[in-house]
Amino acid sequence: MDDSLRKLKQEVLEANLELVQQGLVVSTFGNASGITRDRKFVVIKPSGVDYSALTSEDLVVTDLEGNIVEGTLHPSSDLPTHLVIYRSFPKVGGVAHTHSRFATSWAQAGLEIPCFGTTHADYFHGPVPITESMQPHEIENGYERNTGNVIVRRFAELDPTEFPSVLVSGHGPFSWGASAREAARTAVLLEEIARIALYTIHLNPEAASISPALLDKHFLRKHGPQAYYGQK
Amino acid sequence: MDDSLRKLKQEVLEANLELVQQGLVVSTFGNASGITRDRKFVVIKPSGVDYSALTSEDLVVTDLEGNIVEGTLHPSSDLPTHLVIYRSFPKVGGVAHTHSRFATSWAQAGLEIPCFGTTHADYFHGPVPITESMQPHEIENGYERNTGNVIVRRFAELDPTEFPSVLVSGHGPFSWGASAREAARTAVLLEEIARIALYTIHLNPEAASISPALLDKHFLRKHGPQAYYGQK
Amino acid sequence: MDDSLRKLKQEVLEANLELVQQGLVVSTFGNASGITRDRKFVVIKPSGVDYSALTSEDLVVTDLEGNIVEGTLHPSSDLPTHLVIYRSFPKVGGVAHTHSRFATSWAQAGLEIPCFGTTHADYFHGPVPITESMQPHEIENGYERNTGNVIVRRFAELDPTEFPSVLVSGHGPFSWGASAREAARTAVLLEEIARIALYTIHLNPEAASISPALLDKHFLRKHGPQAYYGQK
Amino acid sequence: MDDSLRKLKQEVLEANLELVQQGLVVSTFGNASGITRDRKFVVIKPSGVDYSALTSEDLVVTDLEGNIVEGTLHPSSDLPTHLVIYRSFPKVGGVAHTHSRFATSWAQAGLEIPCFGTTHADYFHGPVPITESMQPHEIENGYERNTGNVIVRRFAELDPTEFPSVLVSGHGPFSWGASAREAARTAVLLEEIARIALYTIHLNPEAASISPALLDKHFLRKHGPQAYYGQK
């Protein structure tokens, strides 16, 4: 086995376990994947396998069409969604999908998450977007691939590096990043942002989004050429 | 002791402990049971015993009329409810009853749980049903048996394999499955579904149920002859 | 030291630690006490001491007037409240006071907790009562003793064995029982009842109390001469 | 290294870890600092460093102008806010900033926290104040220093020893005390107060603040010359 693929498997395993450790997973819901640098192979969690027993040997390797290259288990049934994201968003190196409580509740409520504060602005350059509802013909044929398509349509005028998560209406969040590790971390932060946003509208149903100046300040002090947060 | 009965006791013990480990139990509330394959004997938790000290020796074995066959302790006071479920739903192999927070809150609110998302649709083929309130004469005589009867009445036109839980109005949830283990797992998933449904109506009191197409897609990709989720 | 006093100290220590283990305590808030069988001596937690370092040696023994009989630390500042309860409710053997989140929130909201379900009815024979607000002159002189008095006034027509907790308006709950252990257990159950009652009115602001028949059934199957729950 | 500075570093390290252990921190959000007795040097957490790996060697020492005196890492980007607080509030020996869930939600909702009960009154002599929103010119230039200035403006007529926390509108809480340890403890208590205040208005949107008599009683039995809570 190729050495970079071995490392990717280890990283994807750790990203999946991170989702569990952070309390984002109930039962077998949720999955994280990563793509090789040459964008030829994707490593993903197998379908419906208990996290407590998961090893990097169980992970499934496929090409970008979903053909299995390595592994004896079925890949996550959400694989086609991940593949559409990798094909459409060339800077994305990892994807994480969960049914985490608060982000899923916003998805079920059919609402984007407004940017109520700087915690949110540190990671998203505006509201967390939500897809439109899927049509019956999109659901009945090629459902998981069409879930990817409805995400990509939502990003027609959005930059996925400025909005590293999306809520699929009536379903739950997909998050991404430069790597599987970053995707899992974004999933954790999204859950926290979704949680405090729920509490915020609980306290004040008329709560306002922060000003464009404050949004830009926080997003841009962490991201892009003017960033000055953290260590070099 | 018969070997299959020994295995059933072990499984019922583990199902009871699973309820505790998953945080569904406060104090001594809650109980799980299982029935032998020949549907002659039921194994159930004793009444009011602390879970931390529970062993498979403490479990009580009864026949389908509730006569004690093995065990020196009183069976759970909810035994008659379990027995009605076993007698009426021939595919049910295990039953779990809890006072888990979120499912109990829906039961106390007197509301069925609408199907707001795919997490719910993966396990229930529609809203989680709720019973009607029990009448004084049903409460005063044969209360626990009548709790079973009010559940069975609610399923006059529902298939218990498509709706593996019910909320007893003003009381709490009963869940079931092919085995005690599956019943306990369903109790855990129900609690999660109840929780995110509460958050959903919190965010959007007008939240809509998902479309019939999406409901069918998720329920049927996990259940029945067309299922393709998980490993074979 | 008298042997029964040594046992009482151990039980009071464990009751205080139970409050912490069950998550009812933040910082140094909360205290449990117990009274000897002859109702001459009360054992209580010292004031403002960190629970993690608490030993049975730190506990303070007083008489029913609050005079210190044993111990080198100041008793809990709530001691006078405990003493009024012991003097007025002769069947009470232990008292627990916490600022647990959900019960305190009902106290702050100025509302009794309606009996929305059987979990509640298993422990309280009706709504959890709340005191009236204290008057300035009651607060300015003898505040802690008057806290006891406002509790006792609320029970003019209530039996403390049927209602083993009270909410002090704008403050928090006091719970009691036959022993310090039982008082602490009641505090834990009250918190759970307060929590699911909040979720219930969240789901349905018009939620109804359960029927008198169901209330009596559940309270009386656990308490009094007709009880049949648990082991003999 | 000066011995008192070594002790201060150890205390600041422990204060930062306390924030994590108490669940106030998600990701790398949050920071605690302390100032030497002669008010010449400030010790603060480095920017964007993972708490699990933090040692007292990583802490950064600066003067009151923010010039680095010791340490090889960048200080927390919030350092200028801490410095304004130290320069303006001479009795403050430690500062803690978090994005803790409930306090942040009040900040995002743009609301001060009313004093609904005695838990709150034990630590704050009235509502927890909130700053006004910052203006674009305050955000674009010297943002972190101006965050300090908007806090200080809010305290024009408040005593920081009677109100040991503030909510920065749209951002989150800053807390302080005589030491870094006390600042972290206040941050923990503020979060609890913010949490039960949210539950309180959830139960009763018309909930009233406690009376001035009860507010004074609780605040003054813990603070100032008449205090009688705790040990001497």
mmCIF file with all atom_site columns, C-alpha atoms in Angstrom, chain C residues 56-212:
data_model
loop_
_atom_site.group_PDB
_atom_site.id
_atom_site.type_symbol
_atom_site.label_atom_id
_atom_site.label_alt_id
_atom_site.label_comp_id
_atom_site.label_asym_id
_atom_site.label_entity_id
_atom_site.label_seq_id
_atom_site.pdbx_PDB_ins_code
_atom_site.Cartn_x
_atom_site.Cartn_y
_atom_site.Cartn_z
_atom_site.occupancy
_atom_site.B_iso_or_equiv
_atom_site.pdbx_formal_charge
_atom_site.auth_seq_id
_atom_site.auth_comp_id
_atom_site.auth_asym_id
_atom_site.auth_atom_id
_atom_site.pdbx_PDB_model_num
ATOM 1   C CA . SER C 1 56  ? -16.942 13.837 58.080 1.00 0.00 ? 56  SER C CA 1
ATOM 2   C CA . GLU C 1 57  ? -14.631 15.624 60.573 1.00 0.00 ? 57  GLU C CA 1
ATOM 3   C CA . ASP C 1 58  ? -15.541 18.949 58.936 1.00 0.00 ? 58  ASP C CA 1
ATOM 4   C CA . LEU C 1 59  ? -19.230 18.506 59.588 1.00 0.00 ? 59  LEU C CA 1
ATOM 5   C CA . VAL C 1 60  ? -20.748 20.624 62.316 1.00 0.00 ? 60  VAL C CA 1
ATOM 6   C CA . VAL C 1 61  ? -23.037 19.287 65.065 1.00 0.00 ? 61  VAL C CA 1
ATOM 7   C CA . THR C 1 62  ? -25.532 21.674 66.637 1.00 0.00 ? 62  THR C CA 1
ATOM 8   C CA . ASP C 1 63  ? -28.536 21.470 68.899 1.00 0.00 ? 63  ASP C CA 1
ATOM 9   C CA . LEU C 1 64  ? -31.997 22.483 67.678 1.00 0.00 ? 64  LEU C CA 1
ATOM 10  C CA . GLU C 1 65  ? -31.305 26.107 68.634 1.00 0.00 ? 65  GLU C CA 1
ATOM 11  C CA . GLY C 1 66  ? -28.194 26.176 66.454 1.00 0.00 ? 66  GLY C CA 1
ATOM 12  C CA . ASN C 1 67  ? -25.661 26.107 69.289 1.00 0.00 ? 67  ASN C CA 1
ATOM 13  C CA . ILE C 1 68  ? -22.501 24.323 68.134 1.00 0.00 ? 68  ILE C CA 1
ATOM 14  C CA . VAL C 1 69  ? -21.921 21.068 70.001 1.00 0.00 ? 69  VAL C CA 1
ATOM 15  C CA . GLU C 1 70  ? -19.049 19.664 67.917 1.00 0.00 ? 70  GLU C CA 1
ATOM 16  C CA . GLY C 1 71  ? -16.849 20.992 65.126 1.00 0.00 ? 71  GLY C CA 1
ATOM 17  C CA . THR C 1 72  ? -14.447 23.860 64.602 1.00 0.00 ? 72  THR C CA 1
ATOM 18  C CA . LEU C 1 73  ? -15.913 25.328 61.421 1.00 0.00 ? 73  LEU C CA 1
ATOM 19  C CA . HIS C 1 74  ? -18.874 27.632 60.914 1.00 0.00 ? 74  HIS C CA 1
ATOM 20  C CA . PRO C 1 75  ? -22.006 25.696 59.973 1.00 0.00 ? 75  PRO C CA 1
ATOM 21  C CA . SER C 1 76  ? -23.745 26.358 56.651 1.00 0.00 ? 76  SER C CA 1
ATOM 22  C CA . SER C 1 77  ? -25.339 29.798 56.684 1.00 0.00 ? 77  SER C CA 1
ATOM 23  C CA . ASP C 1 78  ? -28.617 28.021 55.833 1.00 0.00 ? 78  ASP C CA 1
ATOM 24  C CA . LEU C 1 79  ? -28.576 26.131 59.157 1.00 0.00 ? 79  LEU C CA 1
ATOM 25  C CA . PRO C 1 80  ? -31.439 28.201 60.656 1.00 0.00 ? 80  PRO C CA 1
ATOM 26  C CA . THR C 1 81  ? -33.650 27.205 57.711 1.00 0.00 ? 81  THR C CA 1
ATOM 27  C CA . HIS C 1 82  ? -32.905 23.523 58.300 1.00 0.00 ? 82  HIS C CA 1
ATOM 28  C CA . LEU C 1 83  ? -33.664 23.901 62.024 1.00 0.00 ? 83  LEU C CA 1
ATOM 29  C CA . VAL C 1 84  ? -37.085 25.430 61.394 1.00 0.00 ? 84  VAL C CA 1
ATOM 30  C CA . ILE C 1 85  ? -37.908 22.512 59.110 1.00 0.00 ? 85  ILE C CA 1
ATOM 31  C CA . TYR C 1 86  ? -36.820 19.962 61.718 1.00 0.00 ? 86  TYR C CA 1
ATOM 32  C CA . ARG C 1 87  ? -38.799 21.692 64.483 1.00 0.00 ? 87  ARG C CA 1
ATOM 33  C CA . SER C 1 88  ? -41.951 22.005 62.360 1.00 0.00 ? 88  SER C CA 1
ATOM 34  C CA . PHE C 1 89  ? -41.962 18.717 60.431 1.00 0.00 ? 89  PHE C CA 1
ATOM 35  C CA . PRO C 1 90  ? -41.450 15.970 63.036 1.00 0.00 ? 90  PRO C CA 1
ATOM 36  C CA . LYS C 1 91  ? -41.232 13.127 60.490 1.00 0.00 ? 91  LYS C CA 1
ATOM 37  C CA . VAL C 1 92  ? -38.349 14.732 58.596 1.00 0.00 ? 92  VAL C CA 1
ATOM 38  C CA . GLY C 1 93  ? -34.961 13.118 59.302 1.00 0.00 ? 93  GLY C CA 1
ATOM 39  C CA . GLY C 1 94  ? -32.855 14.866 56.633 1.00 0.00 ? 94  GLY C CA 1
ATOM 40  C CA . VAL C 1 95  ? -32.868 18.080 54.595 1.00 0.00 ? 95  VAL C CA 1
ATOM 41  C CA . ALA C 1 96  ? -31.079 18.918 51.324 1.00 0.00 ? 96  ALA C CA 1
ATOM 42  C CA . HIS C 1 97  ? -30.787 22.375 49.781 1.00 0.00 ? 97  HIS C CA 1
ATOM 43  C CA . THR C 1 98  ? -29.353 22.975 46.317 1.00 0.00 ? 98  THR C CA 1
ATOM 44  C CA . HIS C 1 99  ? -29.294 25.563 43.560 1.00 0.00 ? 99  HIS C CA 1
ATOM 45  C CA . SER C 1 100 ? -29.830 22.805 40.974 1.00 0.00 ? 100 SER C CA 1
ATOM 46  C CA . ARG C 1 101 ? -30.495 24.302 37.557 1.00 0.00 ? 101 ARG C CA 1
ATOM 47  C CA . PHE C 1 102 ? -34.006 23.342 36.660 1.00 0.00 ? 102 PHE C CA 1
ATOM 48  C CA . ALA C 1 103 ? -35.636 23.463 40.090 1.00 0.00 ? 103 ALA C CA 1
ATOM 49  C CA . THR C 1 104 ? -33.954 26.833 40.724 1.00 0.00 ? 104 THR C CA 1
ATOM 50  C CA . SER C 1 105 ? -35.264 28.128 37.396 1.00 0.00 ? 105 SER C CA 1
ATOM 51  C CA . TRP C 1 106 ? -38.838 27.306 38.418 1.00 0.00 ? 106 TRP C CA 1
ATOM 52  C CA . ALA C 1 107 ? -38.183 29.068 41.755 1.00 0.00 ? 107 ALA C CA 1
ATOM 53  C CA . GLN C 1 108 ? -36.814 32.098 39.898 1.00 0.00 ? 108 GLN C CA 1
ATOM 54  C CA . ALA C 1 109 ? -39.797 32.068 37.540 1.00 0.00 ? 109 ALA C CA 1
ATOM 55  C CA . GLY C 1 110 ? -42.065 32.198 40.595 1.00 0.00 ? 110 GLY C CA 1
ATOM 56  C CA . LEU C 1 111 ? -44.059 29.149 39.513 1.00 0.00 ? 111 LEU C CA 1
ATOM 57  C CA . GLU C 1 112 ? -45.063 25.890 41.170 1.00 0.00 ? 112 GLU C CA 1
ATOM 58  C CA . ILE C 1 113 ? -44.267 22.804 39.066 1.00 0.00 ? 113 ILE C CA 1
ATOM 59  C CA . PRO C 1 114 ? -47.495 21.326 37.684 1.00 0.00 ? 114 PRO C CA 1
ATOM 60  C CA . CYS C 1 115 ? -47.865 17.561 37.759 1.00 0.00 ? 115 CYS C CA 1
ATOM 61  C CA . PHE C 1 116 ? -47.530 16.801 34.037 1.00 0.00 ? 116 PHE C CA 1
ATOM 62  C CA . GLY C 1 117 ? -46.816 13.087 34.283 1.00 0.00 ? 117 GLY C CA 1
ATOM 63  C CA . THR C 1 118 ? -46.335 9.891  36.210 1.00 0.00 ? 118 THR C CA 1
ATOM 64  C CA . THR C 1 119 ? -42.623 10.513 36.927 1.00 0.00 ? 119 THR C CA 1
ATOM 65  C CA . HIS C 1 120 ? -43.736 13.462 39.024 1.00 0.00 ? 120 HIS C CA 1
ATOM 66  C CA . ALA C 1 121 ? -46.717 11.616 40.537 1.00 0.00 ? 121 ALA C CA 1
ATOM 67  C CA . ASP C 1 122 ? -44.430 8.823  41.732 1.00 0.00 ? 122 ASP C CA 1
ATOM 68  C CA . TYR C 1 123 ? -42.918 11.281 44.243 1.00 0.00 ? 123 TYR C CA 1
ATOM 69  C CA . PHE C 1 124 ? -45.281 14.211 44.805 1.00 0.00 ? 124 PHE C CA 1
ATOM 70  C CA . HIS C 1 125 ? -48.989 14.040 45.471 1.00 0.00 ? 125 HIS C CA 1
ATOM 71  C CA . GLY C 1 126 ? -49.648 17.147 43.327 1.00 0.00 ? 126 GLY C CA 1
ATOM 72  C CA . PRO C 1 127 ? -47.736 20.204 42.108 1.00 0.00 ? 127 PRO C CA 1
ATOM 73  C CA . VAL C 1 128 ? -44.399 21.026 43.750 1.00 0.00 ? 128 VAL C CA 1
ATOM 74  C CA . PRO C 1 129 ? -45.332 24.014 45.949 1.00 0.00 ? 129 PRO C CA 1
ATOM 75  C CA . ILE C 1 130 ? -43.625 27.398 45.899 1.00 0.00 ? 130 ILE C CA 1
ATOM 76  C CA . THR C 1 131 ? -43.454 29.883 48.770 1.00 0.00 ? 131 THR C CA 1
ATOM 77  C CA . GLU C 1 132 ? -44.616 33.464 48.561 1.00 0.00 ? 132 GLU C CA 1
ATOM 78  C CA . SER C 1 133 ? -41.931 36.129 48.155 1.00 0.00 ? 133 SER C CA 1
ATOM 79  C CA . MET C 1 134 ? -40.316 37.201 51.398 1.00 0.00 ? 134 MET C CA 1
ATOM 80  C CA . GLN C 1 135 ? -41.002 40.688 52.696 1.00 0.00 ? 135 GLN C CA 1
ATOM 81  C CA . PRO C 1 136 ? -38.178 43.198 53.302 1.00 0.00 ? 136 PRO C CA 1
ATOM 82  C CA . HIS C 1 137 ? -38.519 42.953 57.088 1.00 0.00 ? 137 HIS C CA 1
ATOM 83  C CA . GLU C 1 138 ? -38.242 39.144 56.871 1.00 0.00 ? 138 GLU C CA 1
ATOM 84  C CA . ILE C 1 139 ? -35.102 39.494 54.778 1.00 0.00 ? 139 ILE C CA 1
ATOM 85  C CA . GLU C 1 140 ? -33.371 42.167 56.804 1.00 0.00 ? 140 GLU C CA 1
ATOM 86  C CA . ASN C 1 141 ? -33.652 40.438 60.203 1.00 0.00 ? 141 ASN C CA 1
ATOM 87  C CA . GLY C 1 142 ? -33.311 36.706 60.716 1.00 0.00 ? 142 GLY C CA 1
ATOM 88  C CA . TYR C 1 143 ? -33.298 36.019 56.983 1.00 0.00 ? 143 TYR C CA 1
ATOM 89  C CA . GLU C 1 144 ? -32.337 32.342 57.090 1.00 0.00 ? 144 GLU C CA 1
ATOM 90  C CA . ARG C 1 145 ? -34.764 31.571 59.941 1.00 0.00 ? 145 ARG C CA 1
ATOM 91  C CA . ASN C 1 146 ? -37.522 33.408 58.087 1.00 0.00 ? 146 ASN C CA 1
ATOM 92  C CA . THR C 1 147 ? -36.758 31.350 54.993 1.00 0.00 ? 147 THR C CA 1
ATOM 93  C CA . GLY C 1 148 ? -37.768 28.378 57.129 1.00 0.00 ? 148 GLY C CA 1
ATOM 94  C CA . ASN C 1 149 ? -40.856 30.203 58.329 1.00 0.00 ? 149 ASN C CA 1
ATOM 95  C CA . VAL C 1 150 ? -42.052 31.033 54.817 1.00 0.00 ? 150 VAL C CA 1
ATOM 96  C CA . ILE C 1 151 ? -41.667 27.340 53.958 1.00 0.00 ? 151 ILE C CA 1
ATOM 97  C CA . VAL C 1 152 ? -43.670 26.246 56.977 1.00 0.00 ? 152 VAL C CA 1
ATOM 98  C CA . ARG C 1 153 ? -46.418 28.773 56.217 1.00 0.00 ? 153 ARG C CA 1
ATOM 99  C CA . ARG C 1 154 ? -46.711 27.269 52.719 1.00 0.00 ? 154 ARG C CA 1
ATOM 100 C CA . PHE C 1 155 ? -47.361 23.874 54.308 1.00 0.00 ? 155 PHE C CA 1
ATOM 101 C CA . ALA C 1 156 ? -50.235 25.056 56.504 1.00 0.00 ? 156 ALA C CA 1
ATOM 102 C CA . GLU C 1 157 ? -52.533 22.788 54.527 1.00 0.00 ? 157 GLU C CA 1
ATOM 103 C CA . LEU C 1 158 ? -50.029 20.396 52.974 1.00 0.00 ? 158 LEU C CA 1
ATOM 104 C CA . ASP C 1 159 ? -48.496 17.205 54.360 1.00 0.00 ? 159 ASP C CA 1
ATOM 105 C CA . PRO C 1 160 ? -44.671 17.312 54.065 1.00 0.00 ? 160 PRO C CA 1
ATOM 106 C CA . THR C 1 161 ? -44.571 13.535 53.522 1.00 0.00 ? 161 THR C CA 1
ATOM 107 C CA . GLU C 1 162 ? -46.756 13.928 50.417 1.00 0.00 ? 162 GLU C CA 1
ATOM 108 C CA . PHE C 1 163 ? -44.790 16.943 49.159 1.00 0.00 ? 163 PHE C CA 1
ATOM 109 C CA . PRO C 1 164 ? -41.125 16.292 50.035 1.00 0.00 ? 164 PRO C CA 1
ATOM 110 C CA . SER C 1 165 ? -39.776 19.482 48.383 1.00 0.00 ? 165 SER C CA 1
ATOM 111 C CA . VAL C 1 166 ? -40.593 23.165 48.187 1.00 0.00 ? 166 VAL C CA 1
ATOM 112 C CA . LEU C 1 167 ? -39.350 25.960 45.961 1.00 0.00 ? 167 LEU C CA 1
ATOM 113 C CA . VAL C 1 168 ? -38.369 29.125 47.817 1.00 0.00 ? 168 VAL C CA 1
ATOM 114 C CA . SER C 1 169 ? -39.416 31.930 45.452 1.00 0.00 ? 169 SER C CA 1
ATOM 115 C CA . GLY C 1 170 ? -36.455 33.678 43.815 1.00 0.00 ? 170 GLY C CA 1
ATOM 116 C CA . HIS C 1 171 ? -34.027 31.328 45.543 1.00 0.00 ? 171 HIS C CA 1
ATOM 117 C CA . GLY C 1 172 ? -34.160 27.537 45.017 1.00 0.00 ? 172 GLY C CA 1
ATOM 118 C CA . PRO C 1 173 ? -35.407 24.188 46.311 1.00 0.00 ? 173 PRO C CA 1
ATOM 119 C CA . PHE C 1 174 ? -35.316 22.565 49.741 1.00 0.00 ? 174 PHE C CA 1
ATOM 120 C CA . SER C 1 175 ? -36.024 18.815 49.851 1.00 0.00 ? 175 SER C CA 1
ATOM 121 C CA . TRP C 1 176 ? -36.411 16.407 52.742 1.00 0.00 ? 176 TRP C CA 1
ATOM 122 C CA . GLY C 1 177 ? -37.071 12.802 53.692 1.00 0.00 ? 177 GLY C CA 1
ATOM 123 C CA . ALA C 1 178 ? -36.851 10.237 56.467 1.00 0.00 ? 178 ALA C CA 1
ATOM 124 C CA . SER C 1 179 ? -33.040 10.516 56.319 1.00 0.00 ? 179 SER C CA 1
ATOM 125 C CA . ALA C 1 180 ? -30.282 12.659 54.798 1.00 0.00 ? 180 ALA C CA 1
ATOM 126 C CA . ARG C 1 181 ? -29.887 9.992  52.113 1.00 0.00 ? 181 ARG C CA 1
ATOM 127 C CA . GLU C 1 182 ? -33.546 10.184 51.203 1.00 0.00 ? 182 GLU C CA 1
ATOM 128 C CA . ALA C 1 183 ? -33.451 13.991 51.198 1.00 0.00 ? 183 ALA C CA 1
ATOM 129 C CA . ALA C 1 184 ? -30.570 13.953 48.712 1.00 0.00 ? 184 ALA C CA 1
ATOM 130 C CA . ARG C 1 185 ? -32.370 11.396 46.538 1.00 0.00 ? 185 ARG C CA 1
ATOM 131 C CA . THR C 1 186 ? -35.477 13.565 46.525 1.00 0.00 ? 186 THR C CA 1
ATOM 132 C CA . ALA C 1 187 ? -33.367 16.555 45.467 1.00 0.00 ? 187 ALA C CA 1
ATOM 133 C CA . VAL C 1 188 ? -32.137 14.511 42.493 1.00 0.00 ? 188 VAL C CA 1
ATOM 134 C CA . LEU C 1 189 ? -35.631 13.408 41.486 1.00 0.00 ? 189 LEU C CA 1
ATOM 135 C CA . LEU C 1 190 ? -37.009 16.927 41.890 1.00 0.00 ? 190 LEU C CA 1
ATOM 136 C CA . GLU C 1 191 ? -34.361 18.217 39.494 1.00 0.00 ? 191 GLU C CA 1
ATOM 137 C CA . GLU C 1 192 ? -35.380 15.610 36.902 1.00 0.00 ? 192 GLU C CA 1
ATOM 138 C CA . ILE C 1 193 ? -39.075 16.414 37.367 1.00 0.00 ? 193 ILE C CA 1
ATOM 139 C CA . ALA C 1 194 ? -38.342 20.150 37.036 1.00 0.00 ? 194 ALA C CA 1
ATOM 140 C CA . ARG C 1 195 ? -36.373 19.475 33.858 1.00 0.00 ? 195 ARG C CA 1
ATOM 141 C CA . ILE C 1 196 ? -38.986 17.449 32.001 1.00 0.00 ? 196 ILE C CA 1
ATOM 142 C CA . ALA C 1 197 ? -41.704 19.860 33.150 1.00 0.00 ? 197 ALA C CA 1
ATOM 143 C CA . LEU C 1 198 ? -39.762 22.715 31.514 1.00 0.00 ? 198 LEU C CA 1
ATOM 144 C CA . TYR C 1 199 ? -39.441 20.700 28.295 1.00 0.00 ? 199 TYR C CA 1
ATOM 145 C CA . THR C 1 200 ? -43.146 19.872 28.474 1.00 0.00 ? 200 THR C CA 1
ATOM 146 C CA . ILE C 1 201 ? -44.357 23.460 28.578 1.00 0.00 ? 201 ILE C CA 1
ATOM 147 C CA . HIS C 1 202 ? -41.773 24.209 25.919 1.00 0.00 ? 202 HIS C CA 1
ATOM 148 C CA . LEU C 1 203 ? -43.505 21.701 23.620 1.00 0.00 ? 203 LEU C CA 1
ATOM 149 C CA . ASN C 1 204 ? -47.006 22.636 24.694 1.00 0.00 ? 204 ASN C CA 1
ATOM 150 C CA . PRO C 1 205 ? -47.620 25.817 26.692 1.00 0.00 ? 205 PRO C CA 1
ATOM 151 C CA . GLU C 1 206 ? -51.187 24.564 27.244 1.00 0.00 ? 206 GLU C CA 1
ATOM 152 C CA . ALA C 1 207 ? -50.095 21.162 28.579 1.00 0.00 ? 207 ALA C CA 1
ATOM 153 C CA . ALA C 1 208 ? -52.566 19.780 31.127 1.00 0.00 ? 208 ALA C CA 1
ATOM 154 C CA . SER C 1 209 ? -51.883 18.184 34.487 1.00 0.00 ? 209 SER C CA 1
ATOM 155 C CA . ILE C 1 210 ? -52.592 14.477 34.650 1.00 0.00 ? 210 ILE C CA 1
ATOM 156 C CA . SER C 1 211 ? -55.974 13.335 35.958 1.00 0.00 ? 211 SER C CA 1
ATOM 157 C CA . PRO C 1 212 ? -56.608 12.891 39.718 1.00 0.00 ? 212 PRO C CA 1
#
